Coordinates of C-alpha atoms (C1' of nucleotides) in Angstrom, one line a residue:
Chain A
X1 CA 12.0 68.1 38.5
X2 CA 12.4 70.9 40.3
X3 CA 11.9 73.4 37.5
X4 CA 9.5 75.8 38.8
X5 CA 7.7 76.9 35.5
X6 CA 7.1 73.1 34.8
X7 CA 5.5 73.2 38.0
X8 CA 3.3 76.2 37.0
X9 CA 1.8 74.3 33.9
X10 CA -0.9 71.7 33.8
X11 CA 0.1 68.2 32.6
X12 CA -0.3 68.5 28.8
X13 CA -3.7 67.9 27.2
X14 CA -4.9 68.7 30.9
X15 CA -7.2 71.9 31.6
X16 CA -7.3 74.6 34.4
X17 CA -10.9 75.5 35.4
X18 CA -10.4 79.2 36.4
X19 CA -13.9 81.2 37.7
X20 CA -14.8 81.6 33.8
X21 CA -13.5 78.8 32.7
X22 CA -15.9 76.3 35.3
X23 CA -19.1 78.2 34.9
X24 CA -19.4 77.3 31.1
X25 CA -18.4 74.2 32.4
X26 CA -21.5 73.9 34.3
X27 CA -23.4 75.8 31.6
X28 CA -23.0 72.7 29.6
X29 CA -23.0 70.0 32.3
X30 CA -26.3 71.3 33.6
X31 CA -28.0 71.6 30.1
X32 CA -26.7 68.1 29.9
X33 CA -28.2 67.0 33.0
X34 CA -31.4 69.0 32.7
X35 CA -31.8 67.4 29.0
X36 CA -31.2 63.9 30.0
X37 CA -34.0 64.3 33.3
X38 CA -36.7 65.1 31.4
X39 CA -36.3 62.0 29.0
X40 CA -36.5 59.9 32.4
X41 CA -32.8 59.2 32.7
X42 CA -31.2 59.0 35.5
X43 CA -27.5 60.1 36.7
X44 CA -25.4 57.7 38.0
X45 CA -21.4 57.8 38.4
X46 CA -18.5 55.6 38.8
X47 CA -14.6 55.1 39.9
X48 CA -12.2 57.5 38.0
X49 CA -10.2 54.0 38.2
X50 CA -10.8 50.3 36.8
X51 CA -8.9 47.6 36.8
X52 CA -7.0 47.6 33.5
X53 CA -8.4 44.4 32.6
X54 CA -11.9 46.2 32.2
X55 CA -11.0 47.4 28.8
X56 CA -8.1 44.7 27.7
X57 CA -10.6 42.3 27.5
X58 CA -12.7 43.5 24.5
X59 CA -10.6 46.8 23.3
X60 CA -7.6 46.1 20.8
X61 CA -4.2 46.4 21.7
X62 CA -4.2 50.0 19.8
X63 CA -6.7 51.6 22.2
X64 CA -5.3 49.9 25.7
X65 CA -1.9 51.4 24.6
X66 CA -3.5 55.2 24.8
X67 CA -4.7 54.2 28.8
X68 CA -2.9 56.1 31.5
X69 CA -2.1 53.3 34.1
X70 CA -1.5 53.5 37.5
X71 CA 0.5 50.4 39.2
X72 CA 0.8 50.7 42.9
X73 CA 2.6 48.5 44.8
X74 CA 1.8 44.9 43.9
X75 CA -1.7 45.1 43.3
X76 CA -3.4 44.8 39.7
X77 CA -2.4 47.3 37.1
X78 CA -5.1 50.0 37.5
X79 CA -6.5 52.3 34.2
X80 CA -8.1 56.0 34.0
X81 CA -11.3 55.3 32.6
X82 CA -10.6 55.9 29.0
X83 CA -14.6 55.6 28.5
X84 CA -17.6 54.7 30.5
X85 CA -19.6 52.0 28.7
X86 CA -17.1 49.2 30.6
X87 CA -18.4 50.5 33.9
X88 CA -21.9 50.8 32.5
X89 CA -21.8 47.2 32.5
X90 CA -19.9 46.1 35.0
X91 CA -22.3 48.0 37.1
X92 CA -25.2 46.8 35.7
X93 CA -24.3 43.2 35.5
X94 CA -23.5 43.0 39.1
X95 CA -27.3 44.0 39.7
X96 CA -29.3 43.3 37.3
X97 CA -31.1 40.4 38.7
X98 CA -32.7 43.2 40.7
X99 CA -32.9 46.3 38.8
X100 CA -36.6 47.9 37.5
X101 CA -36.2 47.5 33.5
X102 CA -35.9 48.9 30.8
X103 CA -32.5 51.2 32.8
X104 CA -32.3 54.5 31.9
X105 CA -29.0 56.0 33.1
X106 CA -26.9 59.1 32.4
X107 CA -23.5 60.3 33.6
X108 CA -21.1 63.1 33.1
X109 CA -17.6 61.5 34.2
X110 CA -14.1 62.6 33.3
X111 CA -12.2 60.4 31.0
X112 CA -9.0 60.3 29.3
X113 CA -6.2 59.3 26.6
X114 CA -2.5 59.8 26.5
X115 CA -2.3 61.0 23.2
X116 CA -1.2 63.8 21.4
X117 CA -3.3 66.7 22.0
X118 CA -5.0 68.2 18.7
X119 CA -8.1 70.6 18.1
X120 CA -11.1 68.7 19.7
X121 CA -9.3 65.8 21.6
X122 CA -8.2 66.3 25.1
X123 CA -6.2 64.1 27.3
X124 CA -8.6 64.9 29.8
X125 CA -12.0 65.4 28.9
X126 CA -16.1 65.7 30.1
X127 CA -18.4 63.4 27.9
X128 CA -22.0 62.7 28.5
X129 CA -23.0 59.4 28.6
X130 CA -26.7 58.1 27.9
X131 CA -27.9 55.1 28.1
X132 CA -31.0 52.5 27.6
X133 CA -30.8 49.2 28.5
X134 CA -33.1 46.5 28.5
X135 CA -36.6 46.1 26.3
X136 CA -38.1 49.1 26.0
X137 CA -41.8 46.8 25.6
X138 CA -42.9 43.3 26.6
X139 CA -39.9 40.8 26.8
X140 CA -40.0 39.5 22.3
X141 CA -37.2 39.1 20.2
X142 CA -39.0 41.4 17.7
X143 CA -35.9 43.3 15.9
X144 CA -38.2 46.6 15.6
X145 CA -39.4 46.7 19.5
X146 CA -35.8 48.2 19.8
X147 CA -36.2 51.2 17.9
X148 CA -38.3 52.7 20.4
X149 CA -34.9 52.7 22.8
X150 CA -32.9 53.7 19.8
X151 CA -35.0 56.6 19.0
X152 CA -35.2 57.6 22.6
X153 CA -31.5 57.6 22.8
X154 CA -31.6 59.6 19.6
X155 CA -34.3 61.8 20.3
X156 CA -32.8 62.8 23.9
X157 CA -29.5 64.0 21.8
X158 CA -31.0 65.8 19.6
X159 CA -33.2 67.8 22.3
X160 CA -29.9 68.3 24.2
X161 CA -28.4 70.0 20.7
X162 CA -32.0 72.2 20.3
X163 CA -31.1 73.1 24.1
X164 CA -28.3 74.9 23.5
X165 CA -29.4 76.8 20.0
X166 CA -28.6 74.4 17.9
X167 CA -30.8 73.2 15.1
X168 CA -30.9 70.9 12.3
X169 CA -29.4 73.6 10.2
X170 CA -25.9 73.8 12.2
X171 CA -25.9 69.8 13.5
X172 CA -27.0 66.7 11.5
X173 CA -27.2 63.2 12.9
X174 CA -25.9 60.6 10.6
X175 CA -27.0 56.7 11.1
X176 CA -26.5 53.7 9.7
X177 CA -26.1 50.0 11.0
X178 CA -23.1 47.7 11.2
X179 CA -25.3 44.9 10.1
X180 CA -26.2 46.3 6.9
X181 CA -22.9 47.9 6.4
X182 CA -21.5 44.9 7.1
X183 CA -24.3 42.8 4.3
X184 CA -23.3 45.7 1.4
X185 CA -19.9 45.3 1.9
X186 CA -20.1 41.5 1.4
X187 CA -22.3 42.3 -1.9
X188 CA -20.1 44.3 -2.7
X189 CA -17.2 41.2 -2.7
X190 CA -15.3 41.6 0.6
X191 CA -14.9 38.9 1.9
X192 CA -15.3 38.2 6.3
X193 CA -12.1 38.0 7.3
X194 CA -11.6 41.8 5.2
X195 CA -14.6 43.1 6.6
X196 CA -12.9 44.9 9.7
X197 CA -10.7 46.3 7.6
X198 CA -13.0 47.6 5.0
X199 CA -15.1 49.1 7.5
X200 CA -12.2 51.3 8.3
X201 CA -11.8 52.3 4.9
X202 CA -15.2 53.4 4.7
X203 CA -14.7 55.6 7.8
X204 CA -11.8 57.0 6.2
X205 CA -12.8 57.4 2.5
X206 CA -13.8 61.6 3.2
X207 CA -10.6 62.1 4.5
X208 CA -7.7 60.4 2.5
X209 CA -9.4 61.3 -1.2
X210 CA -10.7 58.7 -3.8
X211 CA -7.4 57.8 -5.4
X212 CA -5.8 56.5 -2.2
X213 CA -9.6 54.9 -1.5
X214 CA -8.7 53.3 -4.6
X215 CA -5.8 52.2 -4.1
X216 CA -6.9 50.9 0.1
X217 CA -9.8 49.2 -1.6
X218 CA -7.5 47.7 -4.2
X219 CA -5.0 46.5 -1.6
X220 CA -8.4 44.8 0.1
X221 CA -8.3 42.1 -3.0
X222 CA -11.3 44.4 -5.2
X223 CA -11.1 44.3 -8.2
X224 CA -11.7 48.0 -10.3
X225 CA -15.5 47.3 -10.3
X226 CA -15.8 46.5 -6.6
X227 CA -14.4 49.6 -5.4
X228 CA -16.6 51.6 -7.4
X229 CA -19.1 49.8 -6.0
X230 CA -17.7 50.2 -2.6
X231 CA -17.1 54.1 -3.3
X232 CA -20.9 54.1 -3.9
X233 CA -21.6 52.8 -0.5
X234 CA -19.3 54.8 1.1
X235 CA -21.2 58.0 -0.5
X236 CA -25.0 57.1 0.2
X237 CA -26.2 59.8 1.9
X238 CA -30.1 59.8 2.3
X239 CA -31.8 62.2 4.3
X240 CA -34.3 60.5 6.9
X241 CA -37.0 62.8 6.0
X242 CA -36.8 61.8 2.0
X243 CA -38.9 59.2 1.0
X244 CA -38.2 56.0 2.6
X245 CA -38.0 54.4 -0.9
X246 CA -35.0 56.8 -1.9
X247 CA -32.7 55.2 0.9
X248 CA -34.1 51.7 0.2
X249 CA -33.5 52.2 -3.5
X250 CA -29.8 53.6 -3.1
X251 CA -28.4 50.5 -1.0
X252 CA -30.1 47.8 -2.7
X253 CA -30.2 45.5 0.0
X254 CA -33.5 44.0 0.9
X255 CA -36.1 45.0 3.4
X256 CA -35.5 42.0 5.9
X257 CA -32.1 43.3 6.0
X258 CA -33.0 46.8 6.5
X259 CA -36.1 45.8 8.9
X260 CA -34.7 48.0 12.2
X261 CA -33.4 51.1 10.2
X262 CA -37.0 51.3 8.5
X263 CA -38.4 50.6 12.2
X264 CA -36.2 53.5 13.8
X265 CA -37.3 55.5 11.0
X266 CA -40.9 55.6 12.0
X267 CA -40.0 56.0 15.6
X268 CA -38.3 58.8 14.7
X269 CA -40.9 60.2 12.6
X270 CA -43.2 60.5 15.2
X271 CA -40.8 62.2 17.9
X272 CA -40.6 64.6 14.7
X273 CA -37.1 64.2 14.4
X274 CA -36.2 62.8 11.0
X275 CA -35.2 66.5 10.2
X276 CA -32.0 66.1 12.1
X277 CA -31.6 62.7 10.5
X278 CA -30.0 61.3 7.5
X279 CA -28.6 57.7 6.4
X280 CA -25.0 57.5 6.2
X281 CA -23.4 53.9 5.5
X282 CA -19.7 56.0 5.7
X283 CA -20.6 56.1 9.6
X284 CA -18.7 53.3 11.1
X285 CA -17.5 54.3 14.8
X286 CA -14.6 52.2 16.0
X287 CA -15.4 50.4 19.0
X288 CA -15.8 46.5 18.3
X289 CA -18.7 46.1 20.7
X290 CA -21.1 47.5 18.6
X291 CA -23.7 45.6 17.0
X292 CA -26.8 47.5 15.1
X293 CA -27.6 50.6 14.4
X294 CA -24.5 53.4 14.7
X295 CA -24.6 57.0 14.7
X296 CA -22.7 60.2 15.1
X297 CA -23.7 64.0 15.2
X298 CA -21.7 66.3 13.1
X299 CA -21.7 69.9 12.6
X300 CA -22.7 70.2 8.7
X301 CA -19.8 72.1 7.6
X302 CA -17.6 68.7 8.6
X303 CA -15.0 71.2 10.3
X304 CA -15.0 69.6 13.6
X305 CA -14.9 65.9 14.8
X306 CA -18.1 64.4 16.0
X307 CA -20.1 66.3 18.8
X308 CA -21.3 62.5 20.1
X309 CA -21.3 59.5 18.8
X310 CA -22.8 56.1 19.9
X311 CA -24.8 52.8 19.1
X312 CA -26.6 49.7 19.7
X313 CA -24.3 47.1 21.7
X314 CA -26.8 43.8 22.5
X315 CA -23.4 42.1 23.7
X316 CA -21.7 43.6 26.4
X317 CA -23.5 43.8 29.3
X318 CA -23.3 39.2 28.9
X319 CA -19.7 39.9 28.3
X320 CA -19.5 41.4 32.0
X321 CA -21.2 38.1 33.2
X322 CA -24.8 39.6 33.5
X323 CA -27.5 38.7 31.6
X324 CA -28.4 38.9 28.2
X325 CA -29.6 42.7 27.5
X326 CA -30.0 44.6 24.5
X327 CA -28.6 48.5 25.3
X328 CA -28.2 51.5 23.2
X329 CA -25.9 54.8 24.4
X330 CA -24.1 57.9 23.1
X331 CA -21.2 59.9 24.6
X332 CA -20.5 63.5 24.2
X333 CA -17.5 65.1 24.7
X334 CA -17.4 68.5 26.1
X335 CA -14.4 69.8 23.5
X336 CA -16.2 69.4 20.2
X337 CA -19.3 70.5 21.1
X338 CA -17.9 73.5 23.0
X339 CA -16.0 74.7 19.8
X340 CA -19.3 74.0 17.9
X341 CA -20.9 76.3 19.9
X342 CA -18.3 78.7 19.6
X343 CA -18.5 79.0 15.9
X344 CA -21.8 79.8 16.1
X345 CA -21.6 82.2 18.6
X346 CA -24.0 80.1 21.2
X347 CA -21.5 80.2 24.2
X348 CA -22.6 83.1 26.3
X349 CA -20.0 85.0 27.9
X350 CA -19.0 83.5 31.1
X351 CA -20.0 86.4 33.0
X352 CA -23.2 86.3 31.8
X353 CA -22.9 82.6 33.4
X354 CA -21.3 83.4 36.7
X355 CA -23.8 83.6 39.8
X356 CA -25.5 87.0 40.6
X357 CA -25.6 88.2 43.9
X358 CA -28.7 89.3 44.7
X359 CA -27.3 91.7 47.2
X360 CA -23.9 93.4 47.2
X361 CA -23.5 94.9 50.8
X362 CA -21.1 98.6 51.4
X363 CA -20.7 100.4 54.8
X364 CA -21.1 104.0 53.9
X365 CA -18.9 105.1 56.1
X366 CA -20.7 106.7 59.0
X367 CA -20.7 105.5 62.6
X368 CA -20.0 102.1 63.0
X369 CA -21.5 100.9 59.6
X370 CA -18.5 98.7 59.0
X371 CA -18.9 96.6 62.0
X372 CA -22.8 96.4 60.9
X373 CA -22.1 95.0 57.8
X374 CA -20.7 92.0 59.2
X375 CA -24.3 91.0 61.1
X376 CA -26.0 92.3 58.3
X377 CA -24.1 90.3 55.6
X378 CA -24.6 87.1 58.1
X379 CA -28.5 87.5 58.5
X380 CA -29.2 87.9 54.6
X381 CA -26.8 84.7 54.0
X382 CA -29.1 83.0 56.5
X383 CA -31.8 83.8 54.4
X384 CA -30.8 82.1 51.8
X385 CA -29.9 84.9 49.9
X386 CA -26.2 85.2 47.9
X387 CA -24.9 88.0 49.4
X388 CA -21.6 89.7 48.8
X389 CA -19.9 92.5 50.2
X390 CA -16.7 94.7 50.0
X391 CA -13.4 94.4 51.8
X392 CA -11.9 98.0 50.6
X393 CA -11.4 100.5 52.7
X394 CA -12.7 103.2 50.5
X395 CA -15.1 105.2 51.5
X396 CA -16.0 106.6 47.8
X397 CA -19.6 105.4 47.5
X398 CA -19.3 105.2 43.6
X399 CA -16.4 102.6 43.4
X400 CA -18.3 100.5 45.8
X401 CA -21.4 100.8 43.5
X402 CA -19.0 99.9 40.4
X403 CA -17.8 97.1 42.3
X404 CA -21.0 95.8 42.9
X405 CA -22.1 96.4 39.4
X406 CA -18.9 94.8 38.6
X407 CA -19.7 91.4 39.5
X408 CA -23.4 91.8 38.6
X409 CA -25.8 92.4 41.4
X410 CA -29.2 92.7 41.8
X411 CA -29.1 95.3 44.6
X412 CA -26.3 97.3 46.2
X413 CA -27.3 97.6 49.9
X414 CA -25.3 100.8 51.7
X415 CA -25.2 100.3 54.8
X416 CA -25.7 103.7 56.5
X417 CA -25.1 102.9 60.4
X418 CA -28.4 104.8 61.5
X419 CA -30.1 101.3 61.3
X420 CA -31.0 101.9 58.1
X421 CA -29.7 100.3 54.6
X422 CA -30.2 102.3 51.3
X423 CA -31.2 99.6 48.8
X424 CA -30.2 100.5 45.3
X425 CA -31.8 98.5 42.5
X426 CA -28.6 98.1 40.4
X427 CA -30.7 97.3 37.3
X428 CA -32.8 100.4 37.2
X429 CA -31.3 102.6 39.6
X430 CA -34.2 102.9 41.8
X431 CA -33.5 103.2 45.4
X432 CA -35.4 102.8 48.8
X433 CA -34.5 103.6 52.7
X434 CA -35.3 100.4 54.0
X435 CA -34.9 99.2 58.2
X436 CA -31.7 97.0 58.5
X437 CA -33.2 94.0 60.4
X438 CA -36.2 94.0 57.1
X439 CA -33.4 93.8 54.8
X440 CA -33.6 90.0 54.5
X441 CA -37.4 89.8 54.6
X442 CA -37.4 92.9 52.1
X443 CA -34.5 91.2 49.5
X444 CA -36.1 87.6 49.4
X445 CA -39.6 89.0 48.5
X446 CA -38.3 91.3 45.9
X447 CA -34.8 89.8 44.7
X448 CA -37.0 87.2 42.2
X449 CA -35.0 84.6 43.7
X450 CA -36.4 81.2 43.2
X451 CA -35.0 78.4 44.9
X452 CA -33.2 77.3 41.4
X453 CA -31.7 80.4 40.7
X454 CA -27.8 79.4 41.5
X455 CA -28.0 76.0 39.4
X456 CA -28.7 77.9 36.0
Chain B
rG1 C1' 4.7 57.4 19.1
rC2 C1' 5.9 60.8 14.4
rG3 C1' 6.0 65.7 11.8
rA4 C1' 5.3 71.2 11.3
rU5 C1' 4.9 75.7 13.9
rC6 C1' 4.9 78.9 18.0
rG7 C1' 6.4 80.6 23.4
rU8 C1' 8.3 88.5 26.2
rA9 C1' 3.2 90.8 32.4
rG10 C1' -3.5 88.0 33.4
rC11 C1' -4.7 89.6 27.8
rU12 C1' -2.9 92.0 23.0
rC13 C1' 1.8 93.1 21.6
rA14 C1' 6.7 96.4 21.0
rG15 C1' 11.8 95.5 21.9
rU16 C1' 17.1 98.1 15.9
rU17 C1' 22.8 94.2 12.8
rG18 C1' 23.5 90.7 20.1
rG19 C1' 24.9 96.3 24.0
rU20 C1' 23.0 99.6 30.8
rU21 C1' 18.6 98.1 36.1
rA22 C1' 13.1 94.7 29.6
rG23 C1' 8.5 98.4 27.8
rA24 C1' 3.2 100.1 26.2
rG25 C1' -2.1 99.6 26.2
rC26 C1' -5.9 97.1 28.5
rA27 C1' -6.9 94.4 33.0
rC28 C1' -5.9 94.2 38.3
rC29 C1' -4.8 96.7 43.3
rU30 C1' -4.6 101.4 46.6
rG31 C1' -6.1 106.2 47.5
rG32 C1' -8.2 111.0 45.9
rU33 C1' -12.1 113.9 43.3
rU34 C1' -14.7 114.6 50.8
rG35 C1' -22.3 109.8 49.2
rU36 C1' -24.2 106.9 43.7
rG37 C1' -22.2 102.7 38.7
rG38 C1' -19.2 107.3 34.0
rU39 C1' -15.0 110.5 33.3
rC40 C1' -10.6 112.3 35.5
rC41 C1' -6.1 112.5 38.9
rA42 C1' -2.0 110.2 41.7
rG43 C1' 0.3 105.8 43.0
rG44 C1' 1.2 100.4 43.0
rG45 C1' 1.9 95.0 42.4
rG46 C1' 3.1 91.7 38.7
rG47 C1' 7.8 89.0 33.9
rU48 C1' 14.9 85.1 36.4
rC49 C1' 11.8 87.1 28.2
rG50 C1' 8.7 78.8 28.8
rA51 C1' 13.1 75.8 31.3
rG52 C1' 18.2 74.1 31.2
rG53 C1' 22.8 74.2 28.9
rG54 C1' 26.2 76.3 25.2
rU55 C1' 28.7 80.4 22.0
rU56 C1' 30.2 85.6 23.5
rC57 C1' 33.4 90.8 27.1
rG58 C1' 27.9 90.9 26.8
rA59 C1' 21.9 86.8 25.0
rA60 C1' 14.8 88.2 25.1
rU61 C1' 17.9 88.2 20.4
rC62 C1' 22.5 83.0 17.9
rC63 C1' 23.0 77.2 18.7
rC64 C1' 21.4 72.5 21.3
rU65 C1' 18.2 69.8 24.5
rC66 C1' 13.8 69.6 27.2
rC67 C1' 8.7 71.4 28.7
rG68 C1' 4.2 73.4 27.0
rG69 C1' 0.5 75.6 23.1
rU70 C1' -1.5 75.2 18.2
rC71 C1' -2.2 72.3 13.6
rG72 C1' -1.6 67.6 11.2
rC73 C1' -0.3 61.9 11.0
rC74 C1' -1.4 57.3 13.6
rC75 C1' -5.9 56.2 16.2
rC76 C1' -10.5 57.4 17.9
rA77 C1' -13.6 56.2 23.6

RNA sequence: GCGAUCGUAGCUCAGUUGGUUAGAGCACCUGGUUGUGGUCCAGGGGGUCGAGGGUUCGAAUCCCUCCGGUCGCCCCA
């Protein structure tokens, strides 16, 4: 390979984070991490690596064929983390004879897929991962003490979405339950060994049409009443905020079976969510660990993929030889939700992201105001203030000012080699003679800088 | 893994039926207008035309292969 414009390209599906590019990277990451604080999460992280029997031993052969994997030498087959969950419990089933419970985590890892690269699916991509695990109240096996996780899981999503400008207008979160999926397709006449299958069909039924549903459905031993039965289940579409009757009425199943959905309800309702809500038995979500309620937030329009997606998995944590635990999570991937934003014009510019200097520092030219701007620069750093200053060798006062203004200053500070600094208010023009050893004293009282100011 | 489509400067594009050393605007850089963000002036860097091969006297242009982008399929973390 020595082709030099391969070497000038990133691996495909791979992304370069230029200046622009990284700080609405960390516009999202940080709402992402601000969010997920204040719900009392807390961020953890993980190896880039596992060992590729991490995911081999619950995924199907169709996902551990999209793993990148990394052999070195004679050591076990390594895998980039193709999703976090596995680590999730690996790491909490090595300690959770001592961890505080109920576990609230977070983490923003990288993950990837060697696929095919398409609109909203990276091979290398940012998701945010939430997750509760544990009882949320005393120790029962009560099936509705749960929904107070689920709904916190739920309710910390949505607030993320509100974060950004979104609102239940643009984004709706769709739930339903594998368990009661599961109990209306067998009503419906499918029988257990089809039941994988036909929850596959139901994910699909929007997007193949309902003559080849039909004919799927058909091919799933249905007979022509069955699948319009089946089509009916794939289309109930209940708003949480309707009466709870109207959802219970249009899956006809009975309340013992719907007991956690009608508990998450009223969790819901009292975080004042049910708004963004609405019950969608078509939502099936492919990963087998699941085990309850499933969800997946969509931009209403159904132009994009999901924005996150996630679930109840009571299993898996067991499965990494810990304990027996009941968790809920969601992911969220940085691509979908970034073109979401997009679309509705919510991404601010990136240089409306990048950091401000408070202080953009020019010698004026006089004396030996170059040299001065060296200490001076130093000092104000020392401070703790971002300062900048210019390496031209211009000496035309209003191309330093542009240049200043050019990567957004507060204050343009011209150095004038008398000892004294003109400080020029970039914002209103204003400007002041000030001494040069007050400069730092005289920027960190008036630049508004708070000790946060670089992390939004 | 399969299919469609695209690829000329950082960006948006021009480049005649194949015909000299491949262009424009914006952006960027340097300086000037002899100290205030604008305007203006002068100058500059940057592309082996995605890469490699073929046809031809001659290829950005025609053909093949590969690499990427985009959009689908499969699958979805």
């Amino acid at each position: 390979m020595a082709d030099k414009a391969h070497l000038l390209q990133a691996p495909k599906g791979m992304r370069d984070f230029y200046p622009a590019d990284m700080a609405v990277r960390r516009h999202i990451e940080s709402a992402w991490r601000r969010v997920a604080t204040r719900h009392g999460f807390e961020e953890i992280e993980g190896p880039t690596f596992e060992h590729l029997d991490l995911y081999t031993r619950k995924s199907g052969e169709a996902i551990v064929s999209e793993i990148f994997r990394i052999q070195h030498r004679g050591d076990a087959e390594l895998a980039l983390r193709p999703e976090f969950t596995p680590t999730l419990a690996r790491m909490i089933a090595a300690r959770a004879a001592t961890l505080p419970q109920p576990i609230k985590w977070f983490a923003i890892p990288l993950h990837y897929r060697a696929e095919r690269p398409q609109r909203g699916r990276l091979r290398e991509h940012i998701q945010w991962n939430v997750d509760f695990v544990g009882r949320p109240g005393a120790s029962d096996d009560d099936r509705r003490g749960l929904a107070v996780a689920d709904a916190e899981v739920i309710g910390c999503m949505i607030d993320l979405l509100r974060e950004l400008g979104l609102t239940e207008q643009i984004v709706r979160i769709k739930i339903s339950h594998r368990e009661v999926a599961a109990s209306l397709l067998r009503s419906v006449g499918v029988t257990d060994d089809r039941l994988g299958d036909a929850f596959a069909l139901l994910d699909r039924r929007d997007k193949i049409g309902p003559d080849e549903f039909a004919k799927q459905a058909t091919a799933l031993g249905l007979d022509s009443a069955q699948v319009v039965r089946l089509d009916g289940v794939a289309q109930i579409r209940v708003g949480a905020d309707q009466p709870w009757d109207a959802f219970r009425e249009a899956i006809g199943v009975d309340d013992e079976t719907i007991v956690e959905l009608r508990a998450l309800r009223d969790q819901l309702d009292r975080a004042g969510l049910l708004a963004w809500c609405e019950w969608d038995m078509g939502i099936v979500r492919g990963l087998a660990y699941y085990t309850g309620i499933v969800f997946e937030a969509y931009e209403v329009t159904g132009a994009e993929r999901a924005i996150a997606g996630g679930g109840r998995y009571d299993g898996l944590i067991e499965l990494f030889n810990g304990p027996s635990m009941p968790a809920c999570g969601f992911g969220m991937g940085d691509v979908v939700l970034s073109l979401v934003l997009q679309e509705h014009d919510l991404l601010p510019d990136a240089d409306q992201l990048m950091p401000r200097p408070d202080v953009f520092v020019v010698p004026s030219g006089k004396d030996d105001a170059d040299q001065r701007v060296i200490s001076l620069v130093a000092s104000l750093r020392s401070a703790g203030l971002h300062a900048r200053r210019t390496y031209r060798t211009t000496r035309n006062i209003g191309k330093l000012l542009k240049e200043a203004a050019a990567c957004r200053a507060r204050y343009a500070a011209i150095v004038e080699g008398d000892g004294s600094v003109t400080l020029k208010n970039l914002a209103t023009g204003e400007q002041e003679t000030v001494k040069e050893t007050d400069l730092p004293t005289a920027m960190a009282s008036r630049a508004g800088r708070r000790p946060d100011a670089g992390e939004s």
